[in-house]
Short mmCIF file of C-alpha atoms and ligand atoms in Angstrom, two decimals:
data_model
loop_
_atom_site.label_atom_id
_atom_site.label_comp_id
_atom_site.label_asym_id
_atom_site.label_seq_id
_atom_site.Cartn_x
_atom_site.Cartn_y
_atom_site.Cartn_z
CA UNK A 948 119.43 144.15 145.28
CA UNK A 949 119.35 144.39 141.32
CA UNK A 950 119.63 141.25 138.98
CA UNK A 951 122.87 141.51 136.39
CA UNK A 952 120.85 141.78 133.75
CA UNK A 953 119.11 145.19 134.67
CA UNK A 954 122.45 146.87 136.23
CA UNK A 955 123.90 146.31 132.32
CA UNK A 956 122.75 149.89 132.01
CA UNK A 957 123.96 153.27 130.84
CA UNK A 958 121.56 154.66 133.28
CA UNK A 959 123.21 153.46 135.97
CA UNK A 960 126.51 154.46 135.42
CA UNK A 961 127.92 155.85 138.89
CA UNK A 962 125.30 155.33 140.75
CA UNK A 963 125.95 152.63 143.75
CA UNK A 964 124.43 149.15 143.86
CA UNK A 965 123.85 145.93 145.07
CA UNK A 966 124.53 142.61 142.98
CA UNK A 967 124.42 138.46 143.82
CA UNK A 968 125.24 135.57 142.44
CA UNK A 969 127.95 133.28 141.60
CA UNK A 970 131.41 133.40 140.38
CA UNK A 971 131.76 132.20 136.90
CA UNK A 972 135.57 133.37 136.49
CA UNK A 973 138.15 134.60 138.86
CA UNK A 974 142.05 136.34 138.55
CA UNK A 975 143.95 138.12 140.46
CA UNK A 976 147.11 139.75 140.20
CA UNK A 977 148.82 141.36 143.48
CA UNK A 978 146.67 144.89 143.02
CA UNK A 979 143.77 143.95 141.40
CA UNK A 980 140.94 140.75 141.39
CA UNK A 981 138.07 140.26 138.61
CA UNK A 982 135.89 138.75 139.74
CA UNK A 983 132.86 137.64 136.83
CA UNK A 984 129.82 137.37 138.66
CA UNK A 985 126.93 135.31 137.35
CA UNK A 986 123.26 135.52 138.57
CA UNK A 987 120.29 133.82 136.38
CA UNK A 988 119.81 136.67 133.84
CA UNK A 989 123.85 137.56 132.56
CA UNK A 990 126.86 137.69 133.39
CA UNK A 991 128.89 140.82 134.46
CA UNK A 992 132.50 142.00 135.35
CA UNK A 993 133.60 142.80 138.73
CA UNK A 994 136.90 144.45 140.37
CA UNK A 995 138.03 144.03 143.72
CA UNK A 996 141.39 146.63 144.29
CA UNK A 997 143.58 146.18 147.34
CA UNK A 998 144.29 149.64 147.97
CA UNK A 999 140.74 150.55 148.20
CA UNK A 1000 138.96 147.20 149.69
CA UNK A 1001 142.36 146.64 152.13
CA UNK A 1002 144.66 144.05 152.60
CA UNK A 1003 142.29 141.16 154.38
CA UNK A 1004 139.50 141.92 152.44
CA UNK A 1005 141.15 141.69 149.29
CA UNK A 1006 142.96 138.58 149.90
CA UNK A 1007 139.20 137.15 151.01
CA UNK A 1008 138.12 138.29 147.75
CA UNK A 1009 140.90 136.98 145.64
CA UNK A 1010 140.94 133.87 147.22
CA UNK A 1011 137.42 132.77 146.18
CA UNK A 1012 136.73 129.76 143.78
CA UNK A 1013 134.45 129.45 140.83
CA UNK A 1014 131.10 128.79 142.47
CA UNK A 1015 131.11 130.25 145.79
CA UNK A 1016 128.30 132.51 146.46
CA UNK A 1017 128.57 136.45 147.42
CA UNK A 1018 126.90 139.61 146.96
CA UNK A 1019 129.09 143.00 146.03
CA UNK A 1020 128.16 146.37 146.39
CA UNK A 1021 129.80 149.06 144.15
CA UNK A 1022 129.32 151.57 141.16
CA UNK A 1023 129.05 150.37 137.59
CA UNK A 1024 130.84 152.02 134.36
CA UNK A 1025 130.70 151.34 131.00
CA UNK A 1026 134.24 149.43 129.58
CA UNK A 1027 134.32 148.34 126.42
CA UNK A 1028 136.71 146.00 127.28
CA UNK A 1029 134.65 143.71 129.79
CA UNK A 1030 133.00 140.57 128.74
CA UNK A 1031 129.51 142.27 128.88
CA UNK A 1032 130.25 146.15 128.38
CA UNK A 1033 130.09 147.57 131.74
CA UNK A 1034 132.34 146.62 135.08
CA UNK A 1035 131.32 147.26 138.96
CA UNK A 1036 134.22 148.46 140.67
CA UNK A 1037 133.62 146.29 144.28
CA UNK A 1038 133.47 148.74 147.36
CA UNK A 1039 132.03 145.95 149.59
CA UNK A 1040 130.87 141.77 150.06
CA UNK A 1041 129.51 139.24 151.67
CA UNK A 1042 130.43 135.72 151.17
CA UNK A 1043 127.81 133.56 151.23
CA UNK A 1044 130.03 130.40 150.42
CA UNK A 1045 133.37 129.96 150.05
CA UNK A 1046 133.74 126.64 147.55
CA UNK A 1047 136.23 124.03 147.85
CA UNK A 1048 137.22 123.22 144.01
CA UNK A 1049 134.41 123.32 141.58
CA UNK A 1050 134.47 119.81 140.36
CA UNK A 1051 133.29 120.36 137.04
CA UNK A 1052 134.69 122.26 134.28
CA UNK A 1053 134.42 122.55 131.03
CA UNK A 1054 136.79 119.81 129.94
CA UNK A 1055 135.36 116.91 131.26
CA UNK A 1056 134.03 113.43 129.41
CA UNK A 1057 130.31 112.92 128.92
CA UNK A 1058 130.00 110.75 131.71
CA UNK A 1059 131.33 112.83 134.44
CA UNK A 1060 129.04 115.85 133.29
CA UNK A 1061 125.74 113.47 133.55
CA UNK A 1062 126.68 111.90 136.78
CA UNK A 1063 127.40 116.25 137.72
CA UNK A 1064 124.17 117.19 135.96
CA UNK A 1065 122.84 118.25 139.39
CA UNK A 1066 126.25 120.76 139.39
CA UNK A 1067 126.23 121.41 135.47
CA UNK A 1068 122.68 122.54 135.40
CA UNK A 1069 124.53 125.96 136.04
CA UNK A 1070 126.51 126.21 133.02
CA UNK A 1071 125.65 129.07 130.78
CA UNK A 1072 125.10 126.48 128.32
CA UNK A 1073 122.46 124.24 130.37
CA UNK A 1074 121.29 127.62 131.42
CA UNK A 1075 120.34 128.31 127.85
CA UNK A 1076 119.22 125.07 127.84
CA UNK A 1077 116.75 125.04 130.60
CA UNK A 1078 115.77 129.27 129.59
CA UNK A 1079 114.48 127.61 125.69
CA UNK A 1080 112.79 124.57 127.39
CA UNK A 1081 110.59 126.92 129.64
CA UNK A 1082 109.85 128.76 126.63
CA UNK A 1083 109.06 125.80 124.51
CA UNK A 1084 106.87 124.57 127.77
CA UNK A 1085 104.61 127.51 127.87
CA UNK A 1086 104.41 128.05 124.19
CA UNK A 1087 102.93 125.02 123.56
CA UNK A 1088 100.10 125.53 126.63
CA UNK A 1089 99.72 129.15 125.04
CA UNK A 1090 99.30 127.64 122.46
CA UNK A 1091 96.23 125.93 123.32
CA UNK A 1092 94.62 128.43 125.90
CA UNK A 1093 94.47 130.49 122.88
CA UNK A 1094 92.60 128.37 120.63
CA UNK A 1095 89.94 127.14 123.38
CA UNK A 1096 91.31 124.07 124.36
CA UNK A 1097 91.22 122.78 128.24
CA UNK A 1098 94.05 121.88 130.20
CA UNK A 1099 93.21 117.92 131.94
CA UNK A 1100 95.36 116.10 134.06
CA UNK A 1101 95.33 112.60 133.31
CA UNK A 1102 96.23 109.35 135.59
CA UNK A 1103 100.21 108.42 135.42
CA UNK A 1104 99.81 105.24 137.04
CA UNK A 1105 97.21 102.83 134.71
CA UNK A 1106 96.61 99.38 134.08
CA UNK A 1107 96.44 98.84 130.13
CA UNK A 1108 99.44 99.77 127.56
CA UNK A 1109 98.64 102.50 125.01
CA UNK A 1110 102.07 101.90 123.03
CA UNK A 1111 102.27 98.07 123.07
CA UNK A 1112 103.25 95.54 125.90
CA UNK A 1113 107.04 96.11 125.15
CA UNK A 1114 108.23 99.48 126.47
CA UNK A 1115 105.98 98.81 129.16
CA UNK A 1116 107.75 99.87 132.95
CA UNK A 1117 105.62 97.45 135.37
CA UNK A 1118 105.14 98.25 138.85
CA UNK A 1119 103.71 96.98 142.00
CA UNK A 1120 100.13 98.36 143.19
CA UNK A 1121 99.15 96.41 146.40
CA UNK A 1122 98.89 92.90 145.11
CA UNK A 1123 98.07 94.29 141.43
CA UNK A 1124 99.66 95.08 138.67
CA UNK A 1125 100.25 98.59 137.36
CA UNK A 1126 102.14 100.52 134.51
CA UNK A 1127 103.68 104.26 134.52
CA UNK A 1128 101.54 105.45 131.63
CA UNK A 1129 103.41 105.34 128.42
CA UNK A 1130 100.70 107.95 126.72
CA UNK A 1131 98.07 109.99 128.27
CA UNK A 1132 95.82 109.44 124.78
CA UNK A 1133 93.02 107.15 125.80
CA UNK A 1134 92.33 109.29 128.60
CA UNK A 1135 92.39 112.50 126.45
CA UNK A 1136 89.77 111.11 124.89
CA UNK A 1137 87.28 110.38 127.67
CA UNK A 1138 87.97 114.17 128.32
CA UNK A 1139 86.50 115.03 124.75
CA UNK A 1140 83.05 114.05 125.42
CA UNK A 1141 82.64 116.83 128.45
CA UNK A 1142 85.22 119.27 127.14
CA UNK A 1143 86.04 118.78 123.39
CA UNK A 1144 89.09 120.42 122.91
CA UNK A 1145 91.90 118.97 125.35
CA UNK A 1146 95.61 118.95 125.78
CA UNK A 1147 98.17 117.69 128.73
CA UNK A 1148 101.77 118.19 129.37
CA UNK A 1149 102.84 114.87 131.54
CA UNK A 1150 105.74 112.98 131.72
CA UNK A 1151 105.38 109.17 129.76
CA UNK A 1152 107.65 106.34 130.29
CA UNK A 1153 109.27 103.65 127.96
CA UNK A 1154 111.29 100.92 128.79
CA UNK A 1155 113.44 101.33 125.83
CA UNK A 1156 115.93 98.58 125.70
CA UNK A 1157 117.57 100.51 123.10
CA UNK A 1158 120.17 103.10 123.53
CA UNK A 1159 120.23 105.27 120.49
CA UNK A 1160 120.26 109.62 120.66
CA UNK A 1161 116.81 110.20 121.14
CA UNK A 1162 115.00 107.81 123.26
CA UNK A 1163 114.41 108.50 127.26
CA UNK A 1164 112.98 106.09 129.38
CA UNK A 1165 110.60 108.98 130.75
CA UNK A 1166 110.20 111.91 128.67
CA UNK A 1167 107.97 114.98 128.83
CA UNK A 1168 105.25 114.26 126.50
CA UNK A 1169 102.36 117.03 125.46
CA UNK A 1170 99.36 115.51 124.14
CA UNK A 1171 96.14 117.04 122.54
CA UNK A 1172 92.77 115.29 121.75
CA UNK A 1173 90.15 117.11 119.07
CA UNK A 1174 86.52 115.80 118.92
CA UNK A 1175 85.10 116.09 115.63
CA UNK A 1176 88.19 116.26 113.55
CA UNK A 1177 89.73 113.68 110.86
CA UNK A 1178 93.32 113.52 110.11
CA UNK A 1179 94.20 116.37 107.61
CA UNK A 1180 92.74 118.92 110.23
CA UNK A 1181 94.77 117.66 113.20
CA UNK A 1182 97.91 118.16 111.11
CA UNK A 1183 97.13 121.87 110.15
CA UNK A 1184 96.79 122.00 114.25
CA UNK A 1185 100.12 120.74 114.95
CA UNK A 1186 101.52 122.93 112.19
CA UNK A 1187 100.77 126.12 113.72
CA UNK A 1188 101.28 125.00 116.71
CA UNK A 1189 105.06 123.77 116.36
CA UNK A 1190 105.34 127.13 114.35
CA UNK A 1191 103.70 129.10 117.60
CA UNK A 1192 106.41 127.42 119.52
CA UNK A 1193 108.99 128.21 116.95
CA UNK A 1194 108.43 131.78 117.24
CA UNK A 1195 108.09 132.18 121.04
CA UNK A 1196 111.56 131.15 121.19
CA UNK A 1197 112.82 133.18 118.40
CA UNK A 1198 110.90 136.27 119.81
CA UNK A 1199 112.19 134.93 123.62
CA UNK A 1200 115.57 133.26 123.32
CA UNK A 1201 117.58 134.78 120.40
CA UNK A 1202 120.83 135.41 122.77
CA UNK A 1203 120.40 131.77 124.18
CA UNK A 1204 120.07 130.27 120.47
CA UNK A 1205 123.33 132.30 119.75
CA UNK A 1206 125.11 131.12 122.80
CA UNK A 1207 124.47 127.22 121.50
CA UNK A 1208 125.53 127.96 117.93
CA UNK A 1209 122.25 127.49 116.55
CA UNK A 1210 122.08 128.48 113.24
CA UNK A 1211 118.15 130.70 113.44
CA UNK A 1212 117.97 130.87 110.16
CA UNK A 1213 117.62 127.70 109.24
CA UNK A 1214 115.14 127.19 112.00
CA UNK A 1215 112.74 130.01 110.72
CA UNK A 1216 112.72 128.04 107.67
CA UNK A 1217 110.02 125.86 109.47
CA UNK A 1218 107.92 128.84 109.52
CA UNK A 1219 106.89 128.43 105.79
CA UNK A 1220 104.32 125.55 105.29
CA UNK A 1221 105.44 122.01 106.04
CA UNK A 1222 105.76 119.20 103.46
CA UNK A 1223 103.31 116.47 103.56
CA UNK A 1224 104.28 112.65 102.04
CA UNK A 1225 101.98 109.56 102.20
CA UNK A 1226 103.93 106.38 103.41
CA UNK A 1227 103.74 105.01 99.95
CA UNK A 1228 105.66 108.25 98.11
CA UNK A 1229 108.39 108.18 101.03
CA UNK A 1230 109.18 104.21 99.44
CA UNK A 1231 109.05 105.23 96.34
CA UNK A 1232 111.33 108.04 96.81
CA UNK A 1233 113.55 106.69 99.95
CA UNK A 1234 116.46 105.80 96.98
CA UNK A 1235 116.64 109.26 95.73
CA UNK A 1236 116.95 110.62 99.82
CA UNK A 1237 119.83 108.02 100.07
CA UNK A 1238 117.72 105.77 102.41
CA UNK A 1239 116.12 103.05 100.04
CA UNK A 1240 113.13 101.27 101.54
CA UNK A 1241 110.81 98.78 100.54
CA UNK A 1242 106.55 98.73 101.09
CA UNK A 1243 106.16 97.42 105.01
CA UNK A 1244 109.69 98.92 106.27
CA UNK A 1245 109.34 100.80 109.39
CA UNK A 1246 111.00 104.05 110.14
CA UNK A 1247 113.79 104.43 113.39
CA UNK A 1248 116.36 106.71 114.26
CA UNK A 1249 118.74 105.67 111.51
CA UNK A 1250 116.11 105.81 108.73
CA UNK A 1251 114.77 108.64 109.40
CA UNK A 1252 118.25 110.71 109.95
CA UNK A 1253 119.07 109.66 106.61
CA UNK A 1254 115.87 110.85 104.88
CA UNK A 1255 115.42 113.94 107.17
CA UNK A 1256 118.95 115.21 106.33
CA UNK A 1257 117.57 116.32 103.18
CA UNK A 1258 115.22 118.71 104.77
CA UNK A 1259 114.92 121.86 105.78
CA UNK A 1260 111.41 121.75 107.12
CA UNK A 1261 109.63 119.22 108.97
CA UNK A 1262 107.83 116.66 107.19
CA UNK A 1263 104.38 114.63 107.84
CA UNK A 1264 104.18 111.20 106.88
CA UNK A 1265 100.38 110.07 106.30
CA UNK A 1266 98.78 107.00 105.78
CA UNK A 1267 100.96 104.22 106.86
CA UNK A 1268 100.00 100.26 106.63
CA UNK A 1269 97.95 99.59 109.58
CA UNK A 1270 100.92 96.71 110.57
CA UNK A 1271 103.13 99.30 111.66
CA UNK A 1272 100.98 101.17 114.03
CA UNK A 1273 99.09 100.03 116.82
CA UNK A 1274 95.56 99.35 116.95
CA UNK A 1275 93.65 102.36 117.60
CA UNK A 1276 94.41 103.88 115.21
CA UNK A 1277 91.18 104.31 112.30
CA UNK A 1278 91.52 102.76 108.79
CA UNK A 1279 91.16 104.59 105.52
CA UNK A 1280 87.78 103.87 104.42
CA UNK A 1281 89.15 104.48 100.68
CA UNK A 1282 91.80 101.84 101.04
CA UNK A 1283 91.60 99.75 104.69
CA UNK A 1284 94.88 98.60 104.37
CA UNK A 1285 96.01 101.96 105.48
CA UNK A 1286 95.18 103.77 108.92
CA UNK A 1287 94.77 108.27 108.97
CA UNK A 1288 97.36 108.46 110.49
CA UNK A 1289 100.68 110.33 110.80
CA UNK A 1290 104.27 111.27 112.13
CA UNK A 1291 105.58 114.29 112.27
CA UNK A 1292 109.25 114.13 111.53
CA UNK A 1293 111.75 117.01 112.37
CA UNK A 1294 114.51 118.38 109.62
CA UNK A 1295 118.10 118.71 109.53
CA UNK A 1296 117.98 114.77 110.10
CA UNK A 1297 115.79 114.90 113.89
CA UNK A 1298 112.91 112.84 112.75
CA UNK A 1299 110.31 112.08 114.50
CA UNK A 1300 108.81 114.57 117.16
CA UNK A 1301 105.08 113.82 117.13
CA UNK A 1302 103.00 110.89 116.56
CA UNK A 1303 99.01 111.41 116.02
CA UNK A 1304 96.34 110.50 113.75
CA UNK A 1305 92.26 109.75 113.77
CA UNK A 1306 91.25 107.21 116.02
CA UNK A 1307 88.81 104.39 115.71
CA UNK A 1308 85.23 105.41 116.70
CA UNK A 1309 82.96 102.81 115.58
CA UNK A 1310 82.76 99.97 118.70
CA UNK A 1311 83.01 96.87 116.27
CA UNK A 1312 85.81 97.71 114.38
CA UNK A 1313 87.81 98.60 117.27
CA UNK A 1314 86.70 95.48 119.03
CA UNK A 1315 87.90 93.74 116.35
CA UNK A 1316 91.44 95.36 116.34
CA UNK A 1317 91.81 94.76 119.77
CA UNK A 1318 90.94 90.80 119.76
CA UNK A 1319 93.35 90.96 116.32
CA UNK A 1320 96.12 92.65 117.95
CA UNK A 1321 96.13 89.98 121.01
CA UNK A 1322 94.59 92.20 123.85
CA UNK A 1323 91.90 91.23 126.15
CA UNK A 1324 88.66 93.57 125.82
CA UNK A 1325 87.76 93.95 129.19
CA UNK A 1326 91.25 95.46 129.43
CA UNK A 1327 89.84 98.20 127.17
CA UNK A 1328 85.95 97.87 129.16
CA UNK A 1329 85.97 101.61 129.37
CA UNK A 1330 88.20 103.04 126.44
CA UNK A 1331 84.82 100.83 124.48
CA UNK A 1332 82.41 102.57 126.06
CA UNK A 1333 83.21 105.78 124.49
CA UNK A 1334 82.44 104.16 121.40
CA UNK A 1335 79.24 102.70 122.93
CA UNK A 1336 78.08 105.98 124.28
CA UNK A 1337 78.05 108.98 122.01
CA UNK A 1338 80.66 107.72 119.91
CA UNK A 1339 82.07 110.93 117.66
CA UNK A 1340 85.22 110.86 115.29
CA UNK A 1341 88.37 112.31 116.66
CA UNK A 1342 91.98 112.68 116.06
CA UNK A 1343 94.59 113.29 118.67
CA UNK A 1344 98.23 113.75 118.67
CA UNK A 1345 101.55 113.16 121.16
CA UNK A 1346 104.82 115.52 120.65
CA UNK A 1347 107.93 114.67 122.10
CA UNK A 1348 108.59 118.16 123.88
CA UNK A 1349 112.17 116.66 124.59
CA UNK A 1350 113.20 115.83 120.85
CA UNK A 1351 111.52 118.76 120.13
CA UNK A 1352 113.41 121.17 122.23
CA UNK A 1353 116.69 118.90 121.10
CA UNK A 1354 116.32 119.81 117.38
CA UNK A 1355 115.28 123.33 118.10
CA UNK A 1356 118.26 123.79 120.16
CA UNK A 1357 120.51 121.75 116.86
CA UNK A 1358 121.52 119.18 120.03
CA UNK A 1359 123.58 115.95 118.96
CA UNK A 1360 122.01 114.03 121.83
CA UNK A 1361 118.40 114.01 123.48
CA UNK A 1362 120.66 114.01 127.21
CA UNK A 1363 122.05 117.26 126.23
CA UNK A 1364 118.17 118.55 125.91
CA UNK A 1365 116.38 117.68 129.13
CA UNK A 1366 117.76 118.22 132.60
CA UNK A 1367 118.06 114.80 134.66
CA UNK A 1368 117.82 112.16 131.44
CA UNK A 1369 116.17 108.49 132.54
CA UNK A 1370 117.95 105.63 130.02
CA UNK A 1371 118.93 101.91 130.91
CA UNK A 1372 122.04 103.45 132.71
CA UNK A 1373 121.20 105.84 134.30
CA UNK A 1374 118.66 106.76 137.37
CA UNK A 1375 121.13 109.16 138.97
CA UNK A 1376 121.56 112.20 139.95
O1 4AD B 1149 104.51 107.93 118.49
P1 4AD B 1149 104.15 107.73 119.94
O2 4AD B 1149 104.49 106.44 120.54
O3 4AD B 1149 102.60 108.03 120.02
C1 4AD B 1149 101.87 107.93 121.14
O4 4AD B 1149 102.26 107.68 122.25
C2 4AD B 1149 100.44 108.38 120.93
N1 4AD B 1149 99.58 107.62 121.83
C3 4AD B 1149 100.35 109.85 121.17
C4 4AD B 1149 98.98 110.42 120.97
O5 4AD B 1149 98.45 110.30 119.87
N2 4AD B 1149 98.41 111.04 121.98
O6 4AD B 1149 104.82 108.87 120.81
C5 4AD B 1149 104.56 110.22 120.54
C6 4AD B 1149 105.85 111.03 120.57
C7 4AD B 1149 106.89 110.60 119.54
O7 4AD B 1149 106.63 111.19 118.29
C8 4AD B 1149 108.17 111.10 120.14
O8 4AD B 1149 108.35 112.48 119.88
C9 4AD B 1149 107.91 110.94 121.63
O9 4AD B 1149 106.51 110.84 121.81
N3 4AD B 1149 108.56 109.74 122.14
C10 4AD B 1149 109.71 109.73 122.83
N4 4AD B 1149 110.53 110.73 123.21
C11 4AD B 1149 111.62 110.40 123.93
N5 4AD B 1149 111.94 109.13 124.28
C12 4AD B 1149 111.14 108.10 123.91
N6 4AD B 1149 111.46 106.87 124.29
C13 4AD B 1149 109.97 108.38 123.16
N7 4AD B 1149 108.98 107.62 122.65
C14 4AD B 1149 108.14 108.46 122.03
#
């Protein structure tokens, strides 16, 4: 048995073979059936001809749906005609499954496709889909391994918000109450005092109220934590790393790019150094990027589509007003009213994809954010010890592997970008 991908080969012209898979097209006439089969790697031609398969067998064969299952035996020749280059003239199947009408198709309205997602997974487009995501997946733990870091596995279900009380999904734990983690930071950093150099790739979950393009209520979220690093450092980090991601797919996924109409070029644009902006020259220039803002605004989706459309590159964002980020966040000792902080925010009008910054590591200051921001210390007993016991500085970051992979992939919708999407409507499939 040979995948479709490897029998695409002048080297196997004549020779007999075995392929499986699925049937992505099918037409007949009264002679002839072509049959284009469909297995994980490509796509190929196949012919079925009643005067050499027979009369039953041929009708069998011809009477297939997209979908159904089979494997064919026959020899392969090159035709420059056929959707891939080379044809497999059928001497022999087996059925595997014989499909009743493939309910989805390509015409079909966005809602019917997500309540199908289990069926439209195997699209050539979701294919493509799913093929850059795995890439984008193991880049970013290549990423890592390479540069020393260790992999950790933090808790999922917790009992303090990292994010703020208002995304937070509650759930019971035997007479308690728990949360599904909405960031796997605070534990990343008990992690840096044995091991340093950490990162995690776990799901996080917001209850976002809000339905806009690129908020999930879980989404895949890979996290890194750096002990002895300030804020300038962690960014150079997270540029090479998005940019060791970038080219992984390039190097990996050209044909699936392609097949999704990304334009590459414009994506290898992000290979040349990334622009940096504090908060305060982003106001002063938001009227000349046709999004005018004034000192204390926060950036959302809207905002930062407008100003983002004028890039080509991604963008950091340093230094914001410690209002507008929560509290762990560490204050510029040059000017307190702003924290070392920063967003990463994706071009072509994405925006944000990665949220990091130094934290606080001095015990009384944080204390003293905490009790200002509302929270209860003994919440945080433990995330204070770390600054009681061998207290270091740090910086950390979170990327949003699903926006990523969305404006990689040039996607107009974050449910187009990750397989079975969690919103306020919708659980299923
Ligand atoms: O900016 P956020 O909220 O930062 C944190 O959670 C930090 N504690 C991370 C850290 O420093 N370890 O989230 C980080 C990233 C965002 O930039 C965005 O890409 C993604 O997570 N994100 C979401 N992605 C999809 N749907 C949502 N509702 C998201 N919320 C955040």
């Amino acid at each position: 048995m040979q995948s479709v991908s490897s029998v695409l080969a002048d080297g196997l012209i004549g020779k007999e073979l075995e392929i499986r898979g699925w049937v992505y097209r099918i037409r007949s006439t009264a002679k002839m059936c072509f049959v284009i089969l469909r297995d994980s790697t490509n796509i190929i031609q196949c012919v079925g001809k009643a005067d050499e398969l027979g009369e039953d067998k041929f009708k069998l064969l011809s009477s297939l749906t997209i979908e159904s299952s089979l494997s064919l035996r026959g020899k392969i020749r090159k035709d420059e005609r056929a959707i891939t280059g080379y044809e497999l003239t059928i001497s022999s199947f087996q059925i595997y499954c014989r499909n009743q009408n493939f309910p989805v198709s390509k015409d079909i309205s966005e809602d019917f496709e997500l309540d199908n997602r289990h069926l439209w997974i195997r699209s050539r487009e979701f294919s493509a889909v799913l093929k850059i995501r795995s890439t984008i997946f193991k880049a970013f733990a290549d990423f890592f391994y390479e540069n020393g870091y260790y992999q950790v596995q933090p808790p999922l279900m917790v009992s303090t918000a990292t994010e703020g009380g208002s995304t937070l999904f509650k759930v019971p734990f035997f007479g308690e109450e728990a949360y599904l983690t909405q960031s796997s930071q605070f534990y990343l950093e008990t992690f840096i005092y044995s091991l340093e150099k950490v990162f995690t790739i776990s799901p996080s979950f917001r209850a976002e109220k809000s339905r806009t393009w690129r908020h999930l209520t879980e989404y895949w979220h890979a996290e890194g934590e750096v002990a002895w690093i300030g804020n300038d450092e962690m960014m150079e980090i997270e540029e090479k790393m998005i940019q060791f991601i970038i080219k992984a797919v390039l190097e990996t996924n050209l044909e699936e790019l392609r097949l999704l109409g990304r334009d590459v070029d414009v994506l290898r644009e992000s290979l040349q150094p990334f622009n940096r902006m504090s908060y305060d020259e982003l106001i002063e220039k938001s009227a000349s990027l046709g999004m005018p803002l004034k000192y204390g605004d926060d950036l959302g989706a809207d905002e930062e589509r407008k100003i983002m459309s004028n890039f080509t590159r991604p963008l950091f964002i340093t230094h914001f007003p410690a209002e507008l980020k929560t509290f762990y966040h560490r204050p510029d000792p040059d000017n307190p009213k702003l924290i070392l902080c920063h967003d990463l925010l994706a071009p072509e009008g994405y925006g944000e994809v990665i949220g990091g910054g130094e934290r606080i590591w001095d015990l009384e200051e944080l204390r003293q954010r905490i009790r200002d921001n509302g929270l209860r210390e003994e919440d945080y007993y433990w995330y204070l010890d770390l600054r009681r016991y061998g207290s270091i500085p740090h910086s950390g970051f979170g990327l949003g592997l699903d926006r990523l992979a969305m404006w990689i992939m040039h996607l107009d919708n974050i449910k187009k970008a990750i397989p079975y999407p969690r919103t306020i409507r919708r659980l299923k499939p």
